[in-house]
CSV table of C-alpha atoms in Angstrom, one decimal:
chain,number,residue,atom,x,y,z
A,260,MET,CA,28.1,-24.2,-13.5
A,261,ARG,CA,24.2,-23.6,-14.4
A,262,SER,CA,22.7,-19.8,-13.9
A,263,ALA,CA,19.6,-19.2,-11.9
A,264,THR,CA,16.9,-18.8,-14.6
A,265,VAL,CA,13.9,-15.8,-13.8
A,266,PRO,CA,10.8,-17.7,-13.7
A,267,ARG,CA,7.7,-16.2,-15.5
A,268,PHE,CA,4.6,-14.8,-14.1
A,269,ARG,CA,1.4,-15.0,-17.3
A,270,SER,CA,-1.0,-13.3,-15.3
A,271,ALA,CA,-4.9,-14.0,-16.6
A,272,ARG,CA,-5.6,-11.1,-18.5
A,273,LEU,CA,-9.2,-9.2,-17.5
A,274,GLY,CA,-11.5,-9.3,-20.4
A,275,ARG,CA,-12.5,-5.9,-22.1
A,276,GLY,CA,-16.0,-7.2,-21.2
A,277,TRP,CA,-15.6,-5.8,-17.9
A,278,TYR,CA,-13.9,-2.1,-19.0
A,279,LEU,CA,-17.2,-1.9,-21.7
A,280,ALA,CA,-20.0,-2.7,-19.1
A,281,ALA,CA,-17.8,-0.5,-16.7
A,282,VAL,CA,-18.1,2.5,-18.8
A,283,LEU,CA,-21.4,1.8,-19.8
A,284,SER,CA,-23.0,1.8,-16.6
A,285,ALA,CA,-21.8,4.6,-16.3
A,286,VAL,CA,-23.3,6.4,-19.0
A,287,LEU,CA,-26.0,4.9,-18.7
A,288,ALA,CA,-26.5,6.5,-14.8
A,289,VAL,CA,-25.5,9.7,-15.8
A,290,GLY,CA,-27.9,9.6,-18.7
A,291,MET,CA,-30.4,8.5,-16.9
A,292,CYS,CA,-29.9,11.0,-13.6
A,293,LEU,CA,-29.9,14.1,-16.5
A,294,LEU,CA,-33.6,12.6,-17.3
A,295,GLY,CA,-35.4,12.3,-14.1
A,296,TRP,CA,-33.1,15.4,-13.3
A,297,ARG,CA,-34.5,17.2,-16.8
A,298,GLN,CA,-38.6,16.2,-15.4
A,299,ALA,CA,-37.8,17.6,-11.8
A,300,ASP,CA,-36.9,20.9,-13.0
A,301,GLN,CA,-39.8,20.8,-15.5
A,302,ALA,CA,-42.4,20.0,-13.0
A,303,GLU,CA,-41.1,22.3,-10.6
A,304,ARG,CA,-40.9,25.5,-13.0
A,305,ILE,CA,-44.7,24.2,-14.0
A,306,ALA,CA,-46.2,24.2,-10.5
A,307,ALA,CA,-44.5,27.8,-9.8
A,308,HIS,CA,-46.4,29.6,-12.0
A,309,PRO,CA,-48.8,27.3,-14.3
A,310,VAL,CA,-50.6,28.3,-16.7
A,311,ARG,CA,-53.6,26.0,-18.3
A,312,THR,CA,-54.3,25.5,-21.6
A,313,GLU,CA,-56.2,22.6,-23.9
A,314,GLY,CA,-55.0,20.3,-26.4
A,315,THR,CA,-55.9,17.9,-28.8
A,316,VAL,CA,-54.7,14.2,-29.1
A,317,THR,CA,-52.9,13.3,-32.7
A,318,GLN,CA,-51.2,10.5,-32.0
A,319,LEU,CA,-51.3,7.5,-29.8
A,320,PRO,CA,-48.7,4.8,-29.3
A,321,ALA,CA,-49.2,2.2,-31.8
A,322,GLY,CA,-45.8,0.4,-30.5
A,323,SER,CA,-42.5,0.3,-28.5
A,324,ALA,CA,-40.9,2.8,-30.1
A,325,THR,CA,-43.8,5.4,-31.0
A,326,TYR,CA,-45.5,8.2,-28.6
A,327,SER,CA,-48.4,9.6,-28.6
A,328,THR,CA,-47.5,13.7,-29.1
A,329,VAL,CA,-50.7,16.7,-28.2
A,330,SER,CA,-50.9,19.3,-30.2
A,331,TYR,CA,-51.1,23.0,-28.5
A,332,GLU,CA,-52.0,27.0,-28.8
A,333,VAL,CA,-49.8,29.3,-27.4
A,334,ASP,CA,-50.2,33.1,-27.7
A,335,GLY,CA,-50.7,32.5,-31.4
A,336,ARG,CA,-47.8,29.2,-32.1
A,337,GLN,CA,-48.9,25.4,-32.3
A,338,ARG,CA,-47.2,23.5,-30.6
A,339,THR,CA,-46.2,19.5,-30.5
A,340,ALA,CA,-45.5,17.6,-26.9
A,341,ALA,CA,-45.0,14.2,-27.2
A,342,ASP,CA,-44.8,11.0,-25.0
A,343,LEU,CA,-47.4,12.7,-22.2
A,344,TRP,CA,-49.2,10.8,-19.7
A,345,LEU,CA,-52.9,10.6,-21.3
A,346,PRO,CA,-56.1,9.9,-19.4
A,347,GLU,CA,-57.0,5.8,-20.0
A,348,GLY,CA,-58.9,5.8,-22.7
A,349,ALA,CA,-57.9,8.6,-24.4
A,350,LYS,CA,-58.6,8.8,-28.8
A,351,VAL,CA,-57.1,10.6,-31.5
A,352,GLY,CA,-59.4,14.4,-31.4
A,353,ASP,CA,-59.9,14.0,-27.9
A,354,ARG,CA,-59.0,17.4,-25.8
A,355,ILE,CA,-57.6,17.2,-22.9
A,356,CYS,CA,-56.2,19.6,-19.9
A,357,LEU,CA,-53.0,21.0,-20.1
A,358,GLU,CA,-50.7,22.8,-18.1
A,359,HIS,CA,-47.2,25.0,-19.2
A,360,ALA,CA,-44.7,27.1,-17.8
A,361,ALA,CA,-45.1,31.1,-18.2
A,362,ASP,CA,-41.1,31.3,-18.6
A,363,ASP,CA,-40.8,27.7,-20.5
A,364,LEU,CA,-42.8,26.8,-23.5
A,365,SER,CA,-42.3,23.8,-23.4
A,366,ALA,CA,-42.4,22.9,-20.3
A,367,VAL,CA,-45.8,20.8,-20.9
A,368,ARG,CA,-47.5,18.3,-18.8
A,369,VAL,CA,-51.1,16.5,-18.3
A,370,CYS,CA,-53.4,18.8,-15.4
A,371,GLY,CA,-53.3,16.5,-11.5
A,372,LYS,CA,-50.0,15.1,-13.4
A,373,ARG,CA,-46.9,16.2,-11.6
A,374,TYR,CA,-44.1,15.1,-14.0
A,375,PRO,CA,-44.2,15.9,-18.0
A,376,GLN,CA,-43.3,12.1,-18.5
A,377,PRO,CA,-43.8,9.9,-15.6
A,378,ALA,CA,-42.6,7.4,-17.6
A,379,GLY,CA,-38.9,9.1,-18.5
A,380,VAL,CA,-39.1,9.4,-14.3
A,381,GLY,CA,-40.1,5.8,-13.3
A,382,LEU,CA,-37.5,4.2,-15.9
A,383,ALA,CA,-34.8,6.6,-14.7
A,384,ARG,CA,-35.9,5.3,-10.8
A,385,ILE,CA,-35.3,1.4,-11.5
A,386,SER,CA,-32.3,1.9,-14.3
A,387,VAL,CA,-30.1,4.4,-12.1
A,388,PRO,CA,-29.7,1.8,-9.3
A,389,VAL,CA,-29.3,-1.1,-11.6
A,390,ALA,CA,-26.6,0.6,-13.5
A,391,LEU,CA,-24.4,2.5,-10.4
A,392,LEU,CA,-24.6,-1.3,-9.4
A,393,LEU,CA,-23.1,-2.8,-12.1
A,394,PHE,CA,-21.0,-0.2,-11.6
A,395,ALA,CA,-19.5,-0.9,-8.9
A,396,GLY,CA,-19.1,-4.7,-9.5
A,397,CYS,CA,-16.9,-4.0,-12.5
A,398,VAL,CA,-14.3,-1.6,-10.6
A,399,VAL,CA,-13.8,-4.4,-7.3
A,400,ARG,CA,-13.7,-6.5,-9.7
A,401,ILE,CA,-11.4,-4.6,-12.2
A,402,TRP,CA,-9.2,-3.6,-8.4
A,403,ARG,CA,-9.5,-6.8,-7.5
A,404,HIS,CA,-7.9,-8.1,-10.4
A,405,ARG,CA,-5.2,-5.6,-10.5
A,406,ARG,CA,-3.7,-6.3,-6.6
A,407,ALA,CA,-3.8,-10.3,-8.1
A,408,VAL,CA,-1.1,-9.1,-10.4
A,409,GLN,CA,0.5,-6.6,-8.8
A,410,SER,CA,0.5,-9.1,-5.1
A,411,ALA,CA,2.2,-11.5,-8.3
A,412,GLY,CA,4.4,-10.0,-9.7
A,413,GLN,CA,6.1,-8.6,-6.1
A,414,TYR,CA,6.1,-13.1,-4.6
A,415,VAL,CA,7.8,-13.3,-8.4
A,416,ARG,CA,10.8,-10.0,-7.2
A,417,LEU,CA,11.7,-12.1,-4.1
A,418,ARG,CA,11.7,-15.2,-5.9
A,419,THR,CA,14.3,-13.9,-8.2
A,420,ARG,CA,16.0,-11.7,-5.7
A,421,GLY,CA,16.5,-15.5,-3.4
A,422,ARG,CA,17.4,-17.2,-6.3
A,423,GLY,CA,20.2,-15.0,-7.3
A,424,ARG,CA,21.6,-15.1,-3.9
A,425,SER,CA,21.8,-19.3,-4.3
A,426,GLY,CA,23.1,-18.7,-6.7
A,427,ARG,CA,26.1,-16.4,-6.3
A,428,ILE,CA,26.3,-18.6,-2.8
A,429,SER,CA,26.8,-22.0,-4.9
A,430,THR,CA,29.7,-20.0,-7.5
A,431,THR,CA,31.4,-19.7,-4.8
A,432,VAL,CA,31.0,-22.9,-3.1
A,433,ALA,CA,31.8,-24.2,-6.4
A,434,PHE,CA,34.9,-22.3,-7.6
A,435,ALA,CA,36.2,-22.8,-3.6
A,436,THR,CA,36.1,-26.1,-4.6
A,437,GLU,CA,37.6,-26.8,-8.1
A,438,ALA,CA,40.8,-24.4,-6.1
A,439,LEU,CA,41.1,-27.0,-3.8
A,440,GLY,CA,41.0,-29.8,-6.7
A,441,GLU,CA,43.5,-28.7,-8.1
A,442,GLY,CA,45.7,-27.6,-5.9
A,443,MET,CA,45.7,-30.4,-4.2
A,444,PRO,CA,47.7,-32.5,-6.5
A,445,SER,CA,50.7,-30.3,-6.5
A,446,ILE,CA,50.7,-30.2,-2.5
A,447,THR,CA,50.6,-33.6,-1.5
A,448,HIS,CA,53.4,-33.5,-5.5
A,449,GLY,CA,55.4,-31.3,-3.3
A,450,LYS,CA,55.4,-33.4,0.2
A,451,ARG,CA,56.5,-36.5,-1.6
A,452,SER,CA,59.4,-34.9,-3.3
A,453,ARG,CA,60.5,-33.5,-0.2
A,454,ARG,CA,60.5,-37.2,2.1
A,455,ARG,CA,62.3,-38.7,-1.2
A,456,ARG,CA,65.2,-36.3,-0.4
A,457,ARG,CA,65.7,-36.7,2.7
A,458,GLY,CA,65.7,-40.6,2.1
A,459,GLY,CA,68.0,-40.2,-1.0
A,460,ARG,CA,70.5,-38.4,1.7
A,461,ARG,CA,70.2,-39.7,4.5
A,462,ALA,CA,71.0,-42.7,2.1
A,463,LEU,CA,74.5,-41.7,1.1
A,464,ARG,CA,75.0,-40.6,5.1
């Protein structure tokens, strides 16, 4: 008699790349949001109490890994601002107009510009929606995979219960059949012996 076997369910494993992409996209979105918020906050501080001064271009960007730098003097102290939006055609040594916040000397921008680093604001406007879409896509993919695994697990449990019930029924029927098979010879043998006894008594009479 065979026992009911429990089927094994092998779910397709979701690659770790989906989880890694979700984490990285979330970190990128948060970082770019903070960058954009900082630029907007500095722009508001400068606009609230602007103080004009002159700066000197000390370095121009020579590649993707370098930035422009401008040095300026405030209250007798020399300061440096990096990656400002310089006028077109600016050269090292040129004098440019700068505005800084009265309560925050590090918040400085070129006169006529809204943000200290417009490139960072533009990058945040592009990268944040892309990162959020990527994060949403990864979350949906992970959620669908988990739902599929849960539904498949429930299906396997239902099949296991059904097979267990059918196995118990078949086992009961088998036991009953064996019992009847073993009991039939004894029953028929008893009837034959009774007939023989009756026939013998009649002959004696």
